[in-house]
Amino acid sequence: MKNWNFLALCFMIIAFSSCISQKQITYFQSPVADSTALAEEITNKYVPIIQPNDLLSINVNSLNPEASSFFNPYAAADRVPTFQTVNGQVPVTAVVGYLVDTQGQVQLPLVGKIKVLGLTSAGAQELIQEKLKNFLKEPTVAVRFLNFKVSVLGEVTRPSMFSVPNEQMTLTEALSLAGDITIYGRRDNVMIIRETNGKREFGRVNMNQRDLFKSPFYYLHPNDVIYVEPGKARLAYADRFYTILPSIIGALSLIAVILRR
């Protein structure tokens, strides 16, 4: 038994000998140590803009509920799930709503096509509400995005896709939902892949530094992909494990033979 314990201890020492410093895994570091509370103005907050192929929930109400229901064909099916979807998959109920066509328009019953391209959800609400005054008495409209989702991949605890019910998610929130970056993930070089107006951007954010909050990639956009690279410790561990695996198997076999005698 002592031989087995000694072998296990040796294996653990070898496996975890790659050193990861505290500085590499500490978030929001400041160049100067300062214990005073600081207040910074938020200047990079993101408000989603309607683009082609967006999926919208448009909920209509008025003084005549029966007449309003005619404009709500998706009312029972456009519920947005909580942040994390079941088994990491976006359920069918999250993808039913009004599709914005390639010209940036949505088509409502009776009203016809309404151009909402480039508007915020609040702006679309005002526009649609004005159009409905010809059909309803004192209409009110609620518009929200149904396809605001982000994906988190790489060295995180729970890689997955997450739906965003409130039209705003930050990089730190997305990583928290994914169970945080593992001890082996690179916090200093987190990649955000973003598609906007037919172009793909690749942003890099250093989670170790406090100035990440000023990055244009801190507030996430719909369909952003976050990728956390493995660090050198992970690669070194993998290489070392497969290098010493034959030796470990041989040692275990030898000890098994000795113990049987």
mmCIF file of N, CA and C in Angstrom, residues 87-203:
data_model
loop_
_atom_site.group_PDB
_atom_site.id
_atom_site.type_symbol
_atom_site.label_atom_id
_atom_site.label_comp_id
_atom_site.label_asym_id
_atom_site.label_seq_id
_atom_site.Cartn_x
_atom_site.Cartn_y
_atom_site.Cartn_z
ATOM 1 N N ASN A 87 -29.398 21.889 -21.798
ATOM 2 C CA ASN A 87 -28.361 21.088 -22.439
ATOM 3 C C ASN A 87 -27.517 21.884 -23.425
ATOM 4 N N GLY A 88 -27.420 23.193 -23.182
ATOM 5 C CA GLY A 88 -26.600 24.016 -24.053
ATOM 6 C C GLY A 88 -27.203 24.289 -25.405
ATOM 7 N N GLN A 89 -28.476 23.926 -25.613
ATOM 8 C CA GLN A 89 -29.117 24.117 -26.903
ATOM 9 C C GLN A 89 -30.192 25.192 -26.801
ATOM 10 N N VAL A 90 -30.370 25.956 -27.894
ATOM 11 C CA VAL A 90 -31.415 26.972 -27.923
ATOM 12 C C VAL A 90 -32.732 26.290 -28.240
ATOM 13 N N PRO A 91 -33.740 26.351 -27.351
ATOM 14 C CA PRO A 91 -34.987 25.655 -27.597
ATOM 15 C C PRO A 91 -35.767 26.268 -28.750
ATOM 16 N N VAL A 92 -36.686 25.478 -29.305
ATOM 17 C CA VAL A 92 -37.466 25.928 -30.456
ATOM 18 C C VAL A 92 -38.286 27.160 -30.124
ATOM 19 N N THR A 93 -38.790 27.267 -28.870
ATOM 20 C CA THR A 93 -39.626 28.395 -28.501
ATOM 21 C C THR A 93 -38.877 29.713 -28.525
ATOM 22 N N ALA A 94 -37.540 29.672 -28.609
ATOM 23 C CA ALA A 94 -36.760 30.898 -28.612
ATOM 24 C C ALA A 94 -36.551 31.451 -30.020
ATOM 25 N N VAL A 95 -36.997 30.743 -31.038
ATOM 26 C CA VAL A 95 -36.719 31.162 -32.408
ATOM 27 C C VAL A 95 -38.003 31.357 -33.215
ATOM 28 N N VAL A 96 -39.080 31.721 -32.560
ATOM 29 C CA VAL A 96 -40.342 31.983 -33.247
ATOM 30 C C VAL A 96 -40.698 33.443 -33.038
ATOM 31 N N GLY A 97 -40.848 34.182 -34.130
ATOM 32 C CA GLY A 97 -41.175 35.597 -34.034
ATOM 33 C C GLY A 97 -41.185 36.227 -35.408
ATOM 34 N N TYR A 98 -41.060 37.544 -35.459
ATOM 35 C CA TYR A 98 -41.042 38.262 -36.724
ATOM 36 C C TYR A 98 -39.612 38.355 -37.248
ATOM 37 N N LEU A 99 -39.376 37.788 -38.419
ATOM 38 C CA LEU A 99 -38.057 37.808 -39.026
ATOM 39 C C LEU A 99 -37.854 39.089 -39.821
ATOM 40 N N VAL A 100 -36.748 39.772 -39.577
ATOM 41 C CA VAL A 100 -36.389 40.961 -40.348
ATOM 42 C C VAL A 100 -35.798 40.494 -41.672
ATOM 43 N N ASP A 101 -36.395 40.905 -42.795
ATOM 44 C CA ASP A 101 -35.924 40.426 -44.095
ATOM 45 C C ASP A 101 -34.649 41.151 -44.515
ATOM 46 N N THR A 102 -34.147 40.800 -45.697
ATOM 47 C CA THR A 102 -32.873 41.359 -46.158
ATOM 48 C C THR A 102 -32.946 42.860 -46.424
ATOM 49 N N GLN A 103 -34.165 43.393 -46.582
ATOM 50 C CA GLN A 103 -34.345 44.837 -46.750
ATOM 51 C C GLN A 103 -34.561 45.558 -45.426
ATOM 52 N N GLY A 104 -34.506 44.779 -44.325
ATOM 53 C CA GLY A 104 -34.670 45.383 -43.008
ATOM 54 C C GLY A 104 -36.114 45.647 -42.641
ATOM 55 N N GLN A 105 -37.032 44.847 -43.170
ATOM 56 C CA GLN A 105 -38.461 45.060 -42.916
ATOM 57 C C GLN A 105 -39.085 43.861 -42.211
ATOM 58 N N VAL A 106 -40.136 44.142 -41.438
ATOM 59 C CA VAL A 106 -40.973 43.088 -40.869
ATOM 60 C C VAL A 106 -42.385 43.275 -41.401
ATOM 61 N N GLN A 107 -43.105 42.184 -41.513
ATOM 62 C CA GLN A 107 -44.460 42.259 -42.058
ATOM 63 C C GLN A 107 -45.469 41.916 -40.976
ATOM 64 N N LEU A 108 -46.341 42.878 -40.673
ATOM 65 C CA LEU A 108 -47.387 42.694 -39.682
ATOM 66 C C LEU A 108 -48.733 42.494 -40.374
ATOM 67 N N PRO A 109 -49.619 41.722 -39.752
ATOM 68 C CA PRO A 109 -50.957 41.550 -40.324
ATOM 69 C C PRO A 109 -51.647 42.895 -40.528
ATOM 70 N N LEU A 110 -52.310 43.058 -41.666
ATOM 71 C CA LEU A 110 -53.032 44.267 -42.064
ATOM 72 C C LEU A 110 -52.102 45.453 -42.350
ATOM 73 N N VAL A 111 -51.137 45.678 -41.486
ATOM 74 C CA VAL A 111 -50.254 46.834 -41.633
ATOM 75 C C VAL A 111 -49.352 46.686 -42.849
ATOM 76 N N GLY A 112 -48.864 45.477 -43.090
ATOM 77 C CA GLY A 112 -47.924 45.242 -44.177
ATOM 78 C C GLY A 112 -46.484 45.368 -43.713
ATOM 79 N N LYS A 113 -45.591 45.706 -44.633
ATOM 80 C CA LYS A 113 -44.166 45.769 -44.301
ATOM 81 C C LYS A 113 -43.804 47.098 -43.653
ATOM 82 N N ILE A 114 -42.995 46.997 -42.589
ATOM 83 C CA ILE A 114 -42.508 48.174 -41.871
ATOM 84 C C ILE A 114 -40.993 48.073 -41.800
ATOM 85 N N LYS A 115 -40.313 49.135 -42.212
ATOM 86 C CA LYS A 115 -38.847 49.119 -42.195
ATOM 87 C C LYS A 115 -38.339 49.483 -40.809
ATOM 88 N N VAL A 116 -37.624 48.540 -40.207
ATOM 89 C CA VAL A 116 -37.089 48.744 -38.856
ATOM 90 C C VAL A 116 -35.565 48.685 -38.838
ATOM 91 N N LEU A 117 -34.945 48.561 -40.010
ATOM 92 C CA LEU A 117 -33.497 48.458 -40.101
ATOM 93 C C LEU A 117 -32.811 49.654 -39.450
ATOM 94 N N GLY A 118 -31.829 49.365 -38.582
ATOM 95 C CA GLY A 118 -31.058 50.429 -37.950
ATOM 96 C C GLY A 118 -31.690 51.034 -36.721
ATOM 97 N N LEU A 119 -32.872 50.569 -36.356
ATOM 98 C CA LEU A 119 -33.553 51.098 -35.169
ATOM 99 C C LEU A 119 -33.214 50.264 -33.942
ATOM 100 N N THR A 120 -33.318 50.879 -32.781
ATOM 101 C CA THR A 120 -33.276 50.125 -31.528
ATOM 102 C C THR A 120 -34.654 49.524 -31.304
ATOM 103 N N SER A 121 -34.764 48.661 -30.303
ATOM 104 C CA SER A 121 -36.079 48.094 -30.001
ATOM 105 C C SER A 121 -37.056 49.193 -29.588
ATOM 106 N N ALA A 122 -36.572 50.206 -28.872
ATOM 107 C CA ALA A 122 -37.432 51.324 -28.469
ATOM 108 C C ALA A 122 -37.894 52.120 -29.684
ATOM 109 N N GLY A 123 -36.978 52.339 -30.640
ATOM 110 C CA GLY A 123 -37.349 53.059 -31.849
ATOM 111 C C GLY A 123 -38.361 52.291 -32.681
ATOM 112 N N ALA A 124 -38.189 50.960 -32.766
ATOM 113 C CA ALA A 124 -39.141 50.127 -33.508
ATOM 114 C C ALA A 124 -40.513 50.143 -32.837
ATOM 115 N N GLN A 125 -40.522 50.161 -31.511
ATOM 116 C CA GLN A 125 -41.791 50.233 -30.787
ATOM 117 C C GLN A 125 -42.584 51.483 -31.168
ATOM 118 N N GLU A 126 -41.911 52.613 -31.166
ATOM 119 C CA GLU A 126 -42.576 53.877 -31.499
ATOM 120 C C GLU A 126 -43.110 53.868 -32.930
ATOM 121 N N LEU A 127 -42.315 53.351 -33.868
ATOM 122 C CA LEU A 127 -42.720 53.330 -35.269
ATOM 123 C C LEU A 127 -43.930 52.427 -35.485
ATOM 124 N N ILE A 128 -43.877 51.219 -34.937
ATOM 125 C CA ILE A 128 -44.980 50.266 -35.118
ATOM 126 C C ILE A 128 -46.232 50.761 -34.409
ATOM 127 N N GLN A 129 -46.059 51.348 -33.248
ATOM 128 C CA GLN A 129 -47.197 51.890 -32.508
ATOM 129 C C GLN A 129 -47.919 52.966 -33.316
ATOM 130 N N GLU A 130 -47.147 53.808 -33.987
ATOM 131 C CA GLU A 130 -47.736 54.864 -34.817
ATOM 132 C C GLU A 130 -48.510 54.265 -35.988
ATOM 133 N N LYS A 131 -47.950 53.211 -36.606
ATOM 134 C CA LYS A 131 -48.627 52.553 -37.726
ATOM 135 C C LYS A 131 -49.937 51.895 -37.305
ATOM 136 N N LEU A 132 -49.982 51.391 -36.077
ATOM 137 C CA LEU A 132 -51.162 50.660 -35.612
ATOM 138 C C LEU A 132 -52.320 51.568 -35.205
ATOM 139 N N LYS A 133 -52.071 52.850 -35.099
ATOM 140 C CA LYS A 133 -53.145 53.776 -34.723
ATOM 141 C C LYS A 133 -54.268 53.808 -35.756
ATOM 142 N N ASN A 134 -53.979 53.370 -36.973
ATOM 143 C CA ASN A 134 -55.007 53.294 -38.009
ATOM 144 C C ASN A 134 -55.914 52.085 -37.825
ATOM 145 N N PHE A 135 -55.521 51.158 -36.942
ATOM 146 C CA PHE A 135 -56.268 49.911 -36.779
ATOM 147 C C PHE A 135 -56.745 49.675 -35.349
ATOM 148 N N LEU A 136 -56.077 50.270 -34.367
ATOM 149 C CA LEU A 136 -56.401 50.025 -32.971
ATOM 150 C C LEU A 136 -56.540 51.345 -32.220
ATOM 151 N N LYS A 137 -57.302 51.282 -31.142
ATOM 152 C CA LYS A 137 -57.480 52.456 -30.298
ATOM 153 C C LYS A 137 -56.437 52.444 -29.186
ATOM 154 N N GLU A 138 -55.634 53.488 -29.157
ATOM 155 C CA GLU A 138 -54.567 53.650 -28.162
ATOM 156 C C GLU A 138 -53.693 52.390 -28.046
ATOM 157 N N PRO A 139 -53.042 52.027 -29.152
ATOM 158 C CA PRO A 139 -52.192 50.824 -29.097
ATOM 159 C C PRO A 139 -50.895 51.058 -28.326
ATOM 160 N N THR A 140 -50.404 50.014 -27.724
ATOM 161 C CA THR A 140 -49.075 50.001 -27.106
ATOM 162 C C THR A 140 -48.317 48.797 -27.651
ATOM 163 N N VAL A 141 -47.024 48.971 -27.858
ATOM 164 C CA VAL A 141 -46.217 47.924 -28.495
ATOM 165 C C VAL A 141 -44.967 47.671 -27.665
ATOM 166 N N ALA A 142 -44.598 46.400 -27.543
ATOM 167 C CA ALA A 142 -43.340 45.999 -26.902
ATOM 168 C C ALA A 142 -42.530 45.187 -27.894
ATOM 169 N N VAL A 143 -41.299 45.616 -28.155
ATOM 170 C CA VAL A 143 -40.414 44.923 -29.098
ATOM 171 C C VAL A 143 -39.168 44.482 -28.361
ATOM 172 N N ARG A 144 -38.738 43.254 -28.620
ATOM 173 C CA ARG A 144 -37.482 42.777 -28.045
ATOM 174 C C ARG A 144 -36.834 41.776 -29.006
ATOM 175 N N PHE A 145 -35.540 41.607 -28.834
ATOM 176 C CA PHE A 145 -34.793 40.673 -29.678
ATOM 177 C C PHE A 145 -34.973 39.249 -29.148
ATOM 178 N N LEU A 146 -35.212 38.312 -30.072
ATOM 179 C CA LEU A 146 -35.308 36.906 -29.691
ATOM 180 C C LEU A 146 -34.034 36.127 -30.011
ATOM 181 N N ASN A 147 -33.176 36.707 -30.842
ATOM 182 C CA ASN A 147 -31.976 35.967 -31.269
ATOM 183 C C ASN A 147 -30.695 36.546 -30.683
ATOM 184 N N PHE A 148 -30.789 37.249 -29.551
ATOM 185 C CA PHE A 148 -29.590 37.750 -28.892
ATOM 186 C C PHE A 148 -28.993 36.593 -28.092
ATOM 187 N N LYS A 149 -27.968 36.002 -28.656
ATOM 188 C CA LYS A 149 -27.294 34.885 -27.990
ATOM 189 C C LYS A 149 -25.800 35.018 -28.197
ATOM 190 N N VAL A 150 -25.034 34.445 -27.275
ATOM 191 C CA VAL A 150 -23.575 34.451 -27.373
ATOM 192 C C VAL A 150 -23.076 33.038 -27.111
ATOM 193 N N SER A 151 -21.931 32.717 -27.681
ATOM 194 C CA SER A 151 -21.313 31.397 -27.497
ATOM 195 C C SER A 151 -19.975 31.562 -26.788
ATOM 196 N N VAL A 152 -19.701 30.654 -25.860
ATOM 197 C CA VAL A 152 -18.440 30.669 -25.113
ATOM 198 C C VAL A 152 -17.744 29.328 -25.327
ATOM 199 N N LEU A 153 -16.516 29.383 -25.858
ATOM 200 C CA LEU A 153 -15.777 28.171 -26.207
ATOM 201 C C LEU A 153 -14.390 28.189 -25.575
ATOM 202 N N GLY A 154 -13.741 27.039 -25.601
ATOM 203 C CA GLY A 154 -12.351 26.962 -25.152
ATOM 204 C C GLY A 154 -12.201 26.569 -23.699
ATOM 205 N N GLU A 155 -11.203 27.167 -23.035
ATOM 206 C CA GLU A 155 -10.832 26.782 -21.674
ATOM 207 C C GLU A 155 -11.744 27.438 -20.630
ATOM 208 N N VAL A 156 -13.022 27.031 -20.653
ATOM 209 C CA VAL A 156 -13.982 27.421 -19.626
ATOM 210 C C VAL A 156 -14.590 26.154 -19.053
ATOM 211 N N THR A 157 -15.234 26.289 -17.907
ATOM 212 C CA THR A 157 -15.778 25.103 -17.241
ATOM 213 C C THR A 157 -16.933 24.490 -18.010
ATOM 214 N N ARG A 158 -17.838 25.332 -18.538
ATOM 215 C CA ARG A 158 -19.018 24.834 -19.250
ATOM 216 C C ARG A 158 -19.174 25.556 -20.593
ATOM 217 N N PRO A 159 -18.469 25.153 -21.633
ATOM 218 C CA PRO A 159 -18.661 25.788 -22.943
ATOM 219 C C PRO A 159 -20.107 25.604 -23.383
ATOM 220 N N SER A 160 -20.718 26.678 -23.869
ATOM 221 C CA SER A 160 -22.132 26.580 -24.240
ATOM 222 C C SER A 160 -22.558 27.820 -24.997
ATOM 223 N N MET A 161 -23.831 27.816 -25.440
ATOM 224 C CA MET A 161 -24.459 28.983 -26.035
ATOM 225 C C MET A 161 -25.487 29.502 -25.038
ATOM 226 N N PHE A 162 -25.548 30.823 -24.872
ATOM 227 C CA PHE A 162 -26.429 31.429 -23.893
ATOM 228 C C PHE A 162 -27.341 32.462 -24.550
ATOM 229 N N SER A 163 -28.620 32.405 -24.222
ATOM 230 C CA SER A 163 -29.573 33.402 -24.693
ATOM 231 C C SER A 163 -29.621 34.571 -23.723
ATOM 232 N N VAL A 164 -29.851 35.762 -24.257
ATOM 233 C CA VAL A 164 -29.832 36.985 -23.462
ATOM 234 C C VAL A 164 -31.229 37.589 -23.458
ATOM 235 N N PRO A 165 -31.942 37.546 -22.342
ATOM 236 C CA PRO A 165 -33.321 38.032 -22.327
ATOM 237 C C PRO A 165 -33.471 39.539 -22.191
ATOM 238 N N ASN A 166 -32.427 40.251 -21.751
ATOM 239 C CA ASN A 166 -32.599 41.677 -21.458
ATOM 240 C C ASN A 166 -31.810 42.601 -22.388
ATOM 241 N N GLU A 167 -31.383 42.065 -23.541
ATOM 242 C CA GLU A 167 -30.713 42.853 -24.576
ATOM 243 C C GLU A 167 -29.368 43.432 -24.146
ATOM 244 N N GLN A 168 -28.798 42.889 -23.090
ATOM 245 C CA GLN A 168 -27.468 43.353 -22.682
ATOM 246 C C GLN A 168 -26.735 42.247 -21.941
ATOM 247 N N MET A 169 -25.502 42.002 -22.366
ATOM 248 C CA MET A 169 -24.640 41.058 -21.659
ATOM 249 C C MET A 169 -23.205 41.529 -21.795
ATOM 250 N N THR A 170 -22.462 41.418 -20.710
ATOM 251 C CA THR A 170 -21.056 41.795 -20.719
ATOM 252 C C THR A 170 -20.193 40.557 -20.840
ATOM 253 N N LEU A 171 -18.934 40.772 -21.145
ATOM 254 C CA LEU A 171 -17.982 39.676 -21.267
ATOM 255 C C LEU A 171 -17.843 38.925 -19.948
ATOM 256 N N THR A 172 -17.794 39.655 -18.843
ATOM 257 C CA THR A 172 -17.659 39.002 -17.540
ATOM 258 C C THR A 172 -18.892 38.169 -17.202
ATOM 259 N N GLU A 173 -20.080 38.644 -17.580
ATOM 260 C CA GLU A 173 -21.297 37.867 -17.328
ATOM 261 C C GLU A 173 -21.288 36.568 -18.130
ATOM 262 N N ALA A 174 -20.894 36.641 -19.396
ATOM 263 C CA ALA A 174 -20.861 35.443 -20.237
ATOM 264 C C ALA A 174 -19.884 34.411 -19.698
ATOM 265 N N LEU A 175 -18.711 34.863 -19.262
ATOM 266 C CA LEU A 175 -17.728 33.936 -18.704
ATOM 267 C C LEU A 175 -18.214 33.347 -17.385
ATOM 268 N N SER A 176 -18.952 34.137 -16.610
ATOM 269 C CA SER A 176 -19.506 33.623 -15.350
ATOM 270 C C SER A 176 -20.522 32.522 -15.628
ATOM 271 N N LEU A 177 -21.370 32.726 -16.638
ATOM 272 C CA LEU A 177 -22.364 31.711 -16.992
ATOM 273 C C LEU A 177 -21.695 30.429 -17.476
ATOM 274 N N ALA A 178 -20.519 30.562 -18.081
ATOM 275 C CA ALA A 178 -19.779 29.392 -18.557
ATOM 276 C C ALA A 178 -18.932 28.761 -17.449
ATOM 277 N N GLY A 179 -19.104 29.223 -16.229
ATOM 278 C CA GLY A 179 -18.380 28.633 -15.103
ATOM 279 C C GLY A 179 -16.983 29.167 -14.897
ATOM 280 N N ASP A 180 -16.664 30.297 -15.521
ATOM 281 C CA ASP A 180 -15.369 30.970 -15.399
ATOM 282 C C ASP A 180 -14.307 30.254 -16.242
ATOM 283 N N ILE A 181 -13.215 30.969 -16.482
ATOM 284 C CA ILE A 181 -12.063 30.409 -17.192
ATOM 285 C C ILE A 181 -11.376 29.406 -16.277
ATOM 286 N N THR A 182 -10.983 28.279 -16.827
ATOM 287 C CA THR A 182 -10.287 27.279 -16.014
ATOM 288 C C THR A 182 -8.901 27.792 -15.625
ATOM 289 N N ILE A 183 -8.273 27.085 -14.730
ATOM 290 C CA ILE A 183 -6.946 27.479 -14.263
ATOM 291 C C ILE A 183 -5.928 27.463 -15.410
ATOM 292 N N TYR A 184 -6.238 26.722 -16.471
ATOM 293 C CA TYR A 184 -5.317 26.599 -17.595
ATOM 294 C C TYR A 184 -5.591 27.613 -18.717
ATOM 295 N N GLY A 185 -6.683 28.364 -18.641
ATOM 296 C CA GLY A 185 -7.040 29.281 -19.711
ATOM 297 C C GLY A 185 -6.244 30.579 -19.664
ATOM 298 N N ARG A 186 -6.026 31.170 -20.838
ATOM 299 C CA ARG A 186 -5.291 32.443 -20.925
ATOM 300 C C ARG A 186 -6.270 33.595 -20.698
ATOM 301 N N ARG A 187 -6.132 34.255 -19.580
ATOM 302 C CA ARG A 187 -6.970 35.409 -19.276
ATOM 303 C C ARG A 187 -6.473 36.682 -19.953
ATOM 304 N N ASP A 188 -5.233 36.654 -20.407
ATOM 305 C CA ASP A 188 -4.642 37.858 -20.981
ATOM 306 C C ASP A 188 -4.893 38.009 -22.479
ATOM 307 N N ASN A 189 -5.620 37.061 -23.086
ATOM 308 C CA ASN A 189 -5.779 37.110 -24.539
ATOM 309 C C ASN A 189 -7.097 36.455 -24.965
ATOM 310 N N VAL A 190 -8.195 36.867 -24.357
ATOM 311 C CA VAL A 190 -9.513 36.316 -24.682
ATOM 312 C C VAL A 190 -9.975 36.897 -26.016
ATOM 313 N N MET A 191 -10.384 36.024 -26.925
ATOM 314 C CA MET A 191 -10.800 36.460 -28.255
ATOM 315 C C MET A 191 -12.321 36.587 -28.333
ATOM 316 N N ILE A 192 -12.793 37.676 -28.965
ATOM 317 C CA ILE A 192 -14.210 37.865 -29.246
ATOM 318 C C ILE A 192 -14.371 37.993 -30.751
ATOM 319 N N ILE A 193 -15.153 37.103 -31.345
ATOM 320 C CA ILE A 193 -15.404 37.115 -32.780
ATOM 321 C C ILE A 193 -16.786 37.724 -32.998
ATOM 322 N N ARG A 194 -16.843 38.756 -33.835
ATOM 323 C CA ARG A 194 -18.082 39.531 -34.004
ATOM 324 C C ARG A 194 -18.349 39.789 -35.485
ATOM 325 N N GLU A 195 -19.609 39.619 -35.889
ATOM 326 C CA GLU A 195 -20.011 39.921 -37.262
ATOM 327 C C GLU A 195 -20.948 41.124 -37.258
ATOM 328 N N THR A 196 -20.559 42.163 -38.004
ATOM 329 C CA THR A 196 -21.358 43.386 -38.080
ATOM 330 C C THR A 196 -21.338 43.913 -39.506
ATOM 331 N N ASN A 197 -22.547 44.139 -40.041
ATOM 332 C CA ASN A 197 -22.670 44.713 -41.390
ATOM 333 C C ASN A 197 -21.858 43.953 -42.425
ATOM 334 N N GLY A 198 -21.918 42.630 -42.365
ATOM 335 C CA GLY A 198 -21.231 41.806 -43.350
ATOM 336 C C GLY A 198 -19.741 41.669 -43.145
ATOM 337 N N LYS A 199 -19.209 42.161 -42.036
ATOM 338 C CA LYS A 199 -17.782 42.063 -41.748
ATOM 339 C C LYS A 199 -17.561 41.295 -40.449
ATOM 340 N N ARG A 200 -16.457 40.555 -40.410
ATOM 341 C CA ARG A 200 -16.104 39.785 -39.215
ATOM 342 C C ARG A 200 -14.910 40.432 -38.529
ATOM 343 N N GLU A 201 -15.074 40.703 -37.237
ATOM 344 C CA GLU A 201 -14.006 41.315 -36.441
ATOM 345 C C GLU A 201 -13.464 40.305 -35.434
ATOM 346 N N PHE A 202 -12.181 40.431 -35.135
ATOM 347 C CA PHE A 202 -11.544 39.596 -34.119
ATOM 348 C C PHE A 202 -10.928 40.527 -33.077
ATOM 349 N N GLY A 203 -11.558 40.586 -31.918
ATOM 350 C CA GLY A 203 -11.070 41.438 -30.847
ATOM 351 C C GLY A 203 -10.342 40.636 -29.789
#
